[in-house]
Amino acid sequence: MHSNVVLGTAVAVVAAAYAFKPKKSKTDLEAKSVPVPELPSYLPLQLDTTFSYIVSTLAGKDEMEYLRNMTSKYGNTVNFRGFNEDFIVLLDPSSIQHILAKNQPNYEKGSDFQDIFHEFLGSGIFNADGETWKTQRQLARPHFQTTEFRDSELINRHVDQLLRIIDRDLTANPDSPLEVQNLFCRFTLDEATDFLFGDSINSLEHENSEFSQAFNYAQSITAWRFRVPIWKYVLPTKKLLKSIETLDKFVYKIIDKAVARQEERERRQSSDEAGTKDEGHATLLDHFLSHQKENNFVDREYLRSMLLNFLLAGRDTTASLLTWTMWYLSQHPDVVVRLKQEIMQVVGPIAIPGYDDIKKLKYQKQVVNEVLRLRPPVPFNPKQSVEEDVLPNGYYIPPKTKVAYSAYVTHRLPELWGKDADTFDPDRWGPERVGSIKPFMFVPFHAGPRICLGQNLAYTTAQVTLTRLLQNYEIQPTPGFQPEPLGDIVMFSRNGVQVRIRKKNLADAI
């Protein structure tokens, strides 16, 4: 039988089954609340709305703007129902606060989310709920305390390498624009692997490393699983599993080295070498390994999942922030002038900025926050309800229902941010106006109990890097270039981000 006939028959059977499925009686809570408005659909299983979105994405259209247009038509709480499954998107700050803080235990990652990420991330913190998540977060928190990177030494070491690579590219191609998205992805991959593993990938020097290519592919195909409800039947898995094998090969080597390092440390402590100076500082991996050693076991698979989870959370988010910052600066020379003036006053033209310097760069922090508002690194965040619930606006949430918020759309709502919500304006974060920004209007790092552990590290990395770039280079637009925003797991540009960079000393530029 022809495959199209089989597919058509299957869809018809499923549609009929849903059409004649007996309706459940309403609960008391449901009867007293309001159902979330659904996106209009005219075909069984909402095939028209589901496939229009997929086709739009495949055509390269901006997914976040698609979502924004739909919510502007149908309201700030909308049910994007597909294949007869609810998918509720909410945008107002009170509802975001409800699911992330006030009633956070009722909104988990959920089984569907975990199924999508399982091969890639296992049971790591990004993909975990309940006690598994709590345990990993408690163990990781000390490593992300400000004191771990207060002197910015690790960050500056990798910025040194970044500047060398930029100088090399400028020497080889002085008249060509620089593709900064790829550059920053490599930079933050090196920094993150060093910070988390104690062993850098060195992808700045080796652009097409197997690890970085495998990591990028695993993330890309996993993102498509969110877009395609029947992903198990239509998306490739063979190449994904090969990519994960490449990741595992590298990560397990790192774990084995850490185990050997700990065993050597224990040997020294039990011998005459106890007073020998220990090499380096403890990595996140060392923290987790020490905890396992205390319990007399080493679970290499658990450690592998933990490392890849923190790498995903830390590497691409900071790369996204730096990429979009460079784009906005290339479009706003007046902002660059103010940034450079502040750097000259606080740091100087050539001094290496430390943590204390960064805290004094107030206008720079405003610029970074405005980039995070317009291009939040995680533009869309899905959850799943455990029990039925009612949002502060009165809408009913059924149990076991997908619920998501979009920082991208909330950050651009005119009723929250004014008529200039789409305008890049760092002064909205200045002392005169910042008081109008209320809680949960601005959620680039999530919020509530699951707020990003690496938030301070991301700010510090971005500001140290930005300071040193502006000490050394002029940033100019690339005529005719426009980025194509991609609302993936992390917000990047489909065609990269090109800016022109010219070598110039900060003191000569202002």
Coordinates of C-alpha atoms in Angstrom, one line a residue:
M1 CA 0.0 0.0 0.0
H2 CA 1.3 3.5 -0.8
S3 CA 2.8 5.3 2.2
N4 CA 0.6 8.4 1.7
V5 CA -2.5 6.2 1.9
V6 CA -1.3 4.6 5.1
L7 CA -0.5 8.0 6.6
G8 CA -3.8 9.5 5.5
T9 CA -5.7 6.5 7.0
A10 CA -3.8 6.8 10.2
V11 CA -4.6 10.5 10.6
A12 CA -8.3 9.8 9.8
V13 CA -8.5 7.1 12.4
V14 CA -6.8 9.2 15.1
A15 CA -9.1 12.2 14.2
A16 CA -12.2 10.0 14.5
A17 CA -11.0 8.6 17.8
Y18 CA -10.6 12.1 19.2
A19 CA -13.9 13.3 17.7
F20 CA -15.9 10.5 19.4
K21 CA -13.9 10.5 22.6
P22 CA -16.3 10.9 25.5
K23 CA -15.8 14.3 27.3
K24 CA -14.9 14.3 31.0
S25 CA -17.1 16.2 33.4
K26 CA -15.6 19.5 34.7
T27 CA -14.0 19.7 38.1
D28 CA -15.1 22.3 40.6
L29 CA -12.0 24.4 39.9
E30 CA -12.5 24.2 36.2
A31 CA -16.2 25.2 36.5
K32 CA -15.3 28.3 38.4
S33 CA -12.5 29.5 36.0
V34 CA -12.2 30.4 32.4
P35 CA -10.7 28.2 29.6
V36 CA -7.7 29.6 27.9
P37 CA -8.6 30.9 24.4
E38 CA -7.5 28.6 21.6
L39 CA -5.8 29.5 18.3
P40 CA -8.5 29.2 15.6
S41 CA -8.2 25.9 13.7
Y42 CA -10.4 24.4 11.0
L43 CA -8.9 20.9 10.5
P44 CA -8.9 17.8 12.7
L45 CA -6.0 17.6 15.2
Q46 CA -5.3 21.3 14.4
L47 CA -3.3 20.2 11.4
D48 CA -3.6 23.6 9.7
T49 CA -2.1 25.6 12.6
T50 CA 0.5 23.0 13.5
F51 CA 1.9 22.7 9.9
S52 CA 1.7 26.4 9.2
Y53 CA 4.0 27.0 12.1
I54 CA 6.4 24.2 11.0
V55 CA 6.4 25.4 7.3
S56 CA 7.0 29.0 8.5
T57 CA 10.0 27.9 10.5
L58 CA 11.5 25.8 7.7
A59 CA 11.1 28.8 5.4
G60 CA 13.4 30.7 7.8
K61 CA 10.9 33.1 9.3
D62 CA 11.4 34.5 12.7
E63 CA 9.6 32.1 15.2
M64 CA 9.5 34.6 18.0
E65 CA 7.9 37.2 15.8
Y66 CA 5.4 34.6 14.7
L67 CA 4.5 33.9 18.3
R68 CA 4.4 37.6 19.0
N69 CA 2.0 38.2 16.2
M70 CA -0.3 35.4 17.3
T71 CA -0.5 36.6 20.9
S72 CA -1.1 40.2 19.8
K73 CA -4.2 38.9 18.0
Y74 CA -5.5 36.4 20.5
G75 CA -4.3 37.7 23.9
N76 CA -1.4 37.3 26.4
T77 CA -2.6 33.8 27.4
V78 CA -3.2 31.6 24.4
N79 CA -3.7 27.8 23.8
F80 CA -1.6 26.8 20.8
R81 CA -3.3 23.5 20.6
G82 CA -1.8 20.9 18.3
F83 CA -2.7 17.3 17.6
N84 CA -5.4 17.7 20.2
E85 CA -2.9 18.5 23.0
D86 CA -3.0 21.7 24.9
F87 CA 0.1 24.0 24.7
I88 CA -0.6 27.1 26.7
V89 CA 1.6 30.2 26.3
L90 CA 1.4 33.0 28.9
L91 CA 3.1 36.4 28.8
D92 CA 1.9 38.6 31.6
P93 CA 4.3 39.0 34.6
S94 CA 1.7 37.9 37.2
S95 CA 1.3 34.5 35.4
I96 CA 5.0 34.1 34.9
Q97 CA 5.5 34.8 38.6
H98 CA 2.8 32.2 39.4
I99 CA 4.4 29.3 37.5
L100 CA 8.1 30.2 38.4
A101 CA 7.7 31.2 42.0
K102 CA 4.4 31.2 43.8
N103 CA 3.2 27.8 42.6
Q104 CA 6.6 26.6 41.2
P105 CA 6.3 23.0 42.5
N106 CA 3.2 22.5 40.2
Y107 CA 5.2 23.3 37.0
E108 CA 7.9 20.9 36.2
K109 CA 10.0 20.1 33.2
G110 CA 7.7 17.1 32.7
S111 CA 8.0 13.8 31.0
D112 CA 7.7 15.1 27.4
F113 CA 10.6 17.6 27.9
Q114 CA 12.7 14.9 29.5
D115 CA 12.0 12.5 26.7
I116 CA 13.1 15.1 24.1
F117 CA 16.4 15.7 25.9
H118 CA 17.2 12.3 27.4
E119 CA 19.8 11.1 24.9
F120 CA 21.6 14.4 25.0
L121 CA 21.4 15.4 28.7
G122 CA 20.3 12.4 30.6
S123 CA 19.1 13.2 34.1
G124 CA 21.2 16.4 34.5
I125 CA 19.9 19.5 36.2
F126 CA 18.6 21.1 33.0
N127 CA 16.4 18.1 32.4
A128 CA 15.5 17.1 36.0
D129 CA 12.7 17.6 38.4
G130 CA 12.2 17.0 42.1
E131 CA 14.9 15.6 44.4
T132 CA 17.3 15.0 41.4
W133 CA 17.2 18.6 40.5
K134 CA 17.5 19.8 44.1
T135 CA 20.5 17.7 44.9
Q136 CA 22.4 18.9 41.8
R137 CA 21.6 22.5 42.4
Q138 CA 22.7 22.3 46.0
L139 CA 26.0 20.7 45.0
A140 CA 26.6 23.2 42.2
R141 CA 25.7 26.4 44.0
P142 CA 29.0 26.9 45.8
H143 CA 31.0 26.7 42.6
F144 CA 29.0 29.6 41.1
Q145 CA 29.4 31.9 44.0
T146 CA 31.1 35.2 43.1
T147 CA 34.2 34.4 45.0
E148 CA 35.0 31.6 42.6
F149 CA 35.7 34.2 39.8
R150 CA 36.1 37.5 41.7
D151 CA 39.5 38.2 40.2
S152 CA 38.3 37.4 36.7
E153 CA 41.6 35.6 36.0
L154 CA 40.0 32.7 34.2
I155 CA 37.8 34.9 32.0
N156 CA 40.7 37.2 31.1
R157 CA 42.9 34.3 30.2
H158 CA 40.4 33.3 27.5
V159 CA 39.8 36.9 26.5
D160 CA 43.5 37.1 25.8
Q161 CA 43.1 34.2 23.4
L162 CA 40.0 35.8 21.8
L163 CA 41.9 39.0 21.1
R164 CA 44.8 37.1 19.6
I165 CA 42.4 35.3 17.2
I166 CA 40.7 38.6 16.3
D167 CA 44.0 40.2 15.6
R168 CA 45.1 37.3 13.4
D169 CA 41.9 37.5 11.4
L170 CA 42.2 41.2 11.0
T171 CA 45.8 40.8 9.7
A172 CA 44.7 38.1 7.2
N173 CA 41.5 39.8 6.1
P174 CA 41.6 43.5 7.0
D175 CA 38.7 44.6 4.8
S176 CA 36.4 41.7 5.6
P177 CA 33.6 41.8 8.3
L178 CA 34.0 39.5 11.3
E179 CA 31.4 36.8 11.9
V180 CA 31.2 37.2 15.7
Q181 CA 28.5 34.6 16.5
N182 CA 30.8 31.7 15.6
L183 CA 33.7 33.5 17.3
F184 CA 31.9 33.9 20.6
C185 CA 30.5 30.4 20.6
R186 CA 34.0 29.1 20.4
F187 CA 35.2 31.6 23.1
T188 CA 32.5 30.7 25.6
L189 CA 32.9 26.9 24.8
D190 CA 36.6 27.3 25.8
E191 CA 35.8 29.3 28.9
A192 CA 32.9 27.0 30.0
T193 CA 34.9 23.8 29.6
D194 CA 37.7 25.3 31.5
F195 CA 35.4 26.6 34.3
L196 CA 33.4 23.4 34.6
F197 CA 35.9 20.6 33.6
G198 CA 39.3 22.2 34.3
D199 CA 40.2 21.3 30.7
S200 CA 39.5 23.7 27.8
I201 CA 38.4 22.5 24.4
N202 CA 40.6 25.1 22.7
S203 CA 38.0 25.6 19.9
L204 CA 39.2 29.2 19.3
E205 CA 42.4 27.7 18.0
H206 CA 40.8 24.7 16.5
E207 CA 37.6 26.0 14.9
N208 CA 36.1 22.8 13.6
S209 CA 36.8 20.5 16.6
E210 CA 34.8 17.3 16.7
F211 CA 33.4 18.1 20.1
S212 CA 32.1 21.6 19.1
Q213 CA 30.5 20.2 15.9
A214 CA 28.9 17.3 17.8
F215 CA 27.6 19.6 20.5
N216 CA 26.1 22.0 18.0
Y217 CA 24.4 19.3 16.0
A218 CA 23.0 17.6 19.2
Q219 CA 21.5 20.9 20.3
S220 CA 20.1 21.7 16.8
I221 CA 18.3 18.4 16.3
T222 CA 17.0 18.5 19.9
A223 CA 15.5 21.9 19.3
W224 CA 13.6 20.5 16.3
R225 CA 12.0 17.9 18.6
F226 CA 10.1 20.7 20.3
R227 CA 8.8 21.9 17.0
V228 CA 7.6 18.6 15.6
P229 CA 5.0 16.8 17.7
I230 CA 5.6 13.5 15.9
W231 CA 9.4 13.9 16.1
K232 CA 10.0 10.2 17.0
Y233 CA 8.8 9.2 13.6
V234 CA 10.2 11.9 11.3
L235 CA 13.4 13.3 12.8
P236 CA 16.8 11.5 12.4
T237 CA 18.3 9.8 15.4
K238 CA 21.3 7.9 14.0
K239 CA 23.5 11.1 13.4
L240 CA 22.3 12.4 16.8
L241 CA 23.5 9.3 18.6
K242 CA 26.8 9.5 16.8
S243 CA 27.3 13.1 17.9
I244 CA 26.5 12.1 21.4
E245 CA 29.1 9.3 21.2
T246 CA 31.6 12.0 20.3
L247 CA 30.6 14.1 23.2
D248 CA 30.8 11.1 25.6
K249 CA 34.2 10.1 24.4
F250 CA 35.6 13.5 25.4
V251 CA 33.6 14.0 28.6
Y252 CA 34.5 10.5 30.0
K253 CA 38.2 11.2 29.4
I254 CA 37.8 14.4 31.5
I255 CA 36.0 12.4 34.2
D256 CA 38.7 9.8 34.3
K257 CA 41.4 12.5 34.6
A258 CA 39.4 14.1 37.5
V259 CA 39.1 10.7 39.3
A260 CA 42.8 10.1 38.9
R261 CA 43.5 13.6 40.2
Q262 CA 41.4 13.0 43.3
E263 CA 43.0 9.6 43.9
E264 CA 46.4 11.3 43.8
R265 CA 45.2 14.0 46.2
E266 CA 44.0 11.3 48.6
R267 CA 47.3 9.5 48.3
R268 CA 49.2 12.6 49.2
Q269 CA 47.0 13.3 52.1
S270 CA 47.6 9.9 53.6
S271 CA 51.3 10.1 53.1
D272 CA 54.3 12.3 53.9
E273 CA 53.3 14.5 51.0
A274 CA 50.2 15.9 52.8
G275 CA 51.7 19.4 52.9
T276 CA 52.3 19.5 49.2
K277 CA 50.6 22.4 47.5
D278 CA 47.6 21.3 45.5
E279 CA 47.5 22.3 41.8
G280 CA 44.8 24.7 40.6
H281 CA 41.3 25.4 42.0
A282 CA 38.5 22.8 42.3
T283 CA 36.3 22.6 39.2
L284 CA 32.5 21.9 39.2
L285 CA 33.4 18.4 38.3
D286 CA 35.7 18.1 41.4
H287 CA 32.8 19.3 43.6
F288 CA 30.4 16.6 42.3
L289 CA 33.1 13.9 42.4
S290 CA 34.0 14.7 46.0
H291 CA 30.4 14.3 46.9
Q292 CA 30.2 10.9 45.3
K293 CA 33.5 9.9 46.9
E294 CA 32.0 10.7 50.3
N295 CA 29.3 8.2 49.5
N296 CA 31.8 5.6 48.3
F297 CA 30.7 5.4 44.7
V298 CA 31.5 7.1 41.3
D299 CA 28.7 7.2 38.8
R300 CA 30.4 8.2 35.6
E301 CA 27.1 8.4 33.6
Y302 CA 25.7 10.8 36.2
L303 CA 28.8 13.0 36.1
R304 CA 28.7 13.0 32.3
S305 CA 25.1 14.2 32.3
M306 CA 25.8 16.9 34.9
L307 CA 28.7 18.3 32.9
L308 CA 26.9 18.4 29.5
N309 CA 23.8 20.1 31.2
F310 CA 25.9 22.9 32.7
L311 CA 27.8 23.3 29.5
L312 CA 24.6 23.8 27.5
A313 CA 23.3 26.2 30.1
G314 CA 26.5 28.2 30.3
R315 CA 28.2 28.2 27.0
D316 CA 25.5 29.3 24.5
T317 CA 23.7 31.7 26.7
T318 CA 26.8 33.9 27.2
A319 CA 27.7 33.5 23.5
S320 CA 24.2 34.7 22.5
L321 CA 24.5 37.7 24.9
L322 CA 27.9 38.8 23.5
T323 CA 26.8 38.3 19.9
W324 CA 23.7 40.4 20.1
T325 CA 25.6 43.0 22.2
M326 CA 28.1 43.5 19.3
W327 CA 25.2 43.7 16.8
Y328 CA 23.4 46.5 18.8
L329 CA 26.7 48.4 19.3
S330 CA 27.4 48.3 15.6
Q331 CA 24.1 50.0 15.0
H332 CA 24.4 52.5 17.8
P333 CA 27.7 54.5 17.7
D334 CA 26.4 57.0 20.3
V335 CA 26.1 54.1 22.8
V336 CA 29.7 53.0 22.0
V337 CA 31.0 56.5 22.7
R338 CA 29.4 56.5 26.2
L339 CA 30.7 53.1 26.9
K340 CA 34.2 54.0 26.0
Q341 CA 34.1 57.2 28.1
E342 CA 33.0 55.2 31.1
I343 CA 35.8 52.6 30.5
M344 CA 38.4 55.3 30.3
Q345 CA 37.2 56.8 33.6
V346 CA 37.0 53.5 35.5
V347 CA 39.5 51.1 33.9
G348 CA 41.7 53.1 31.6
P349 CA 42.9 52.5 28.0
I350 CA 45.0 49.4 28.6
A351 CA 44.5 48.1 32.2
I352 CA 43.0 44.6 32.6
P353 CA 39.6 44.9 34.2
G354 CA 39.0 43.0 37.4
Y355 CA 35.7 42.1 39.2
D356 CA 35.7 45.3 41.2
D357 CA 36.2 47.4 38.1
I358 CA 33.3 45.8 36.4
K359 CA 30.9 46.6 39.2
K360 CA 31.7 50.3 38.7
L361 CA 30.7 50.2 35.0
K362 CA 27.1 51.2 35.6
Y363 CA 26.2 52.3 32.0
Q364 CA 27.8 49.2 30.6
K365 CA 25.4 47.1 32.8
Q366 CA 22.5 49.1 31.4
V367 CA 23.6 48.2 27.9
V368 CA 23.9 44.5 28.7
N369 CA 20.4 44.5 30.4
E370 CA 18.9 46.2 27.3
V371 CA 20.4 43.5 25.1
L372 CA 19.0 40.8 27.4
R373 CA 15.6 42.5 27.2
L374 CA 15.4 42.5 23.4
R375 CA 17.4 39.3 22.8
P376 CA 17.0 37.1 25.8
P377 CA 19.3 34.1 25.4
V378 CA 16.5 31.6 26.2
P379 CA 13.5 33.2 24.4
F380 CA 11.0 30.4 25.2
N381 CA 10.7 28.2 28.2
P382 CA 8.3 25.2 28.4
K383 CA 6.9 23.6 31.6
Q384 CA 4.3 21.0 32.4
S385 CA 1.6 21.3 35.1
V386 CA 1.4 18.5 37.7
E387 CA -2.1 19.3 39.0
E388 CA -4.9 21.5 37.7
D389 CA -4.5 25.2 38.5
V390 CA -5.9 28.6 37.9
L391 CA -3.6 31.5 36.8
P392 CA -3.9 35.0 38.5
N393 CA -5.9 36.2 35.5
G394 CA -8.5 33.5 36.0
Y395 CA -7.6 31.1 33.2
Y396 CA -7.8 27.4 34.0
I397 CA -4.7 25.1 33.5
P398 CA -5.6 21.4 33.3
P399 CA -3.3 18.8 34.9
K400 CA -0.5 17.3 32.8
T401 CA -0.6 20.2 30.4
K402 CA 2.3 21.9 28.6
V403 CA 2.6 25.5 29.7
A404 CA 5.3 27.9 28.5
Y405 CA 6.3 31.6 28.9
S406 CA 8.3 33.6 26.4
A407 CA 10.8 36.1 27.7
Y408 CA 11.2 37.4 24.2
V409 CA 7.6 38.5 23.8
T410 CA 7.0 39.6 27.4
H411 CA 10.1 41.8 27.1
R412 CA 8.5 43.6 24.1
L413 CA 5.0 44.1 25.3
P414 CA 4.1 47.8 24.8
E415 CA 1.7 47.8 27.8
L416 CA 4.8 46.9 30.0
W417 CA 7.6 48.7 28.3
G418 CA 5.9 51.6 26.5
K419 CA 5.4 52.5 22.9
D420 CA 9.2 52.3 22.3
A421 CA 9.3 48.7 23.5
D422 CA 11.1 47.6 20.3
T423 CA 13.7 50.4 20.6
F424 CA 17.2 49.7 21.9
D425 CA 17.5 52.2 24.7
P426 CA 19.9 51.5 27.6
D427 CA 18.7 54.6 29.4
R428 CA 15.5 52.8 30.4
W429 CA 17.8 51.0 32.9
G430 CA 19.1 54.3 34.3
P431 CA 18.3 55.6 37.8
E432 CA 15.5 57.8 36.6
R433 CA 13.5 55.1 34.8
V434 CA 14.6 51.7 36.2
G435 CA 12.0 51.9 39.0
S436 CA 9.2 51.3 36.5
I437 CA 10.5 47.8 35.7
K438 CA 8.5 45.6 38.0
P439 CA 9.3 42.0 39.1
F440 CA 8.9 39.3 36.4
M441 CA 8.7 41.8 33.6
F442 CA 12.4 41.0 33.0
V443 CA 13.3 37.3 33.1
P444 CA 16.3 36.6 30.9
F445 CA 17.8 34.2 33.5
H446 CA 14.5 32.5 34.5
A447 CA 13.3 33.3 38.1
G448 CA 12.2 31.7 41.3
P449 CA 13.8 28.6 42.7
R450 CA 15.2 27.6 39.3
I451 CA 16.8 31.0 38.5
C452 CA 20.1 30.5 36.6
L453 CA 23.0 29.7 38.8
G454 CA 25.4 31.2 36.4
Q455 CA 23.8 34.6 36.2
N456 CA 26.6 36.5 37.8
L457 CA 29.2 34.6 35.8
A458 CA 27.4 35.5 32.6
Y459 CA 27.3 39.2 33.5
T460 CA 31.0 39.2 34.5
T461 CA 32.1 37.3 31.4
A462 CA 30.1 39.6 29.1
Q463 CA 31.3 42.8 30.8
V464 CA 35.0 41.8 31.0
T465 CA 34.9 40.8 27.4
L466 CA 33.1 43.9 26.2
T467 CA 35.5 46.2 28.2
R468 CA 38.6 44.7 26.6
L469 CA 37.0 44.7 23.1
L470 CA 36.3 48.4 23.4
Q471 CA 39.8 49.0 24.7
N472 CA 41.2 47.6 21.5
Y473 CA 38.8 48.0 18.6
E474 CA 36.4 50.2 16.8
I475 CA 33.0 48.5 16.1
Q476 CA 31.2 49.4 12.9
P477 CA 28.2 48.1 11.0
T478 CA 28.5 45.9 7.9
P479 CA 26.6 47.7 5.1
G480 CA 23.6 45.7 3.9
F481 CA 23.8 42.9 6.5
Q482 CA 20.8 42.0 8.6
P483 CA 20.8 39.1 11.1
E484 CA 18.0 36.5 10.9
P485 CA 17.0 35.8 14.5
L486 CA 16.4 32.1 15.3
G487 CA 14.3 31.2 18.4
D488 CA 16.1 27.9 19.1
I489 CA 16.9 26.6 22.6
V490 CA 19.1 29.6 22.7
M491 CA 18.6 32.7 20.6
F492 CA 21.1 33.1 17.8
S493 CA 21.0 34.3 14.2
R494 CA 20.4 31.9 11.4
N495 CA 23.0 33.7 9.2
G496 CA 25.4 34.6 11.9
V497 CA 26.2 38.2 12.9
Q498 CA 28.7 40.3 10.9
V499 CA 30.3 43.5 12.2
R500 CA 33.3 45.4 11.1
I501 CA 36.1 45.6 13.6
R502 CA 39.1 47.9 13.3
K503 CA 42.1 48.0 15.5
K504 CA 42.3 51.2 17.5
N505 CA 43.5 52.2 21.0
L506 CA 40.7 53.3 23.3
A507 CA 42.5 56.5 24.4
D508 CA 42.8 57.6 20.7
A509 CA 39.1 56.8 20.0
I510 CA 37.5 59.4 22.4

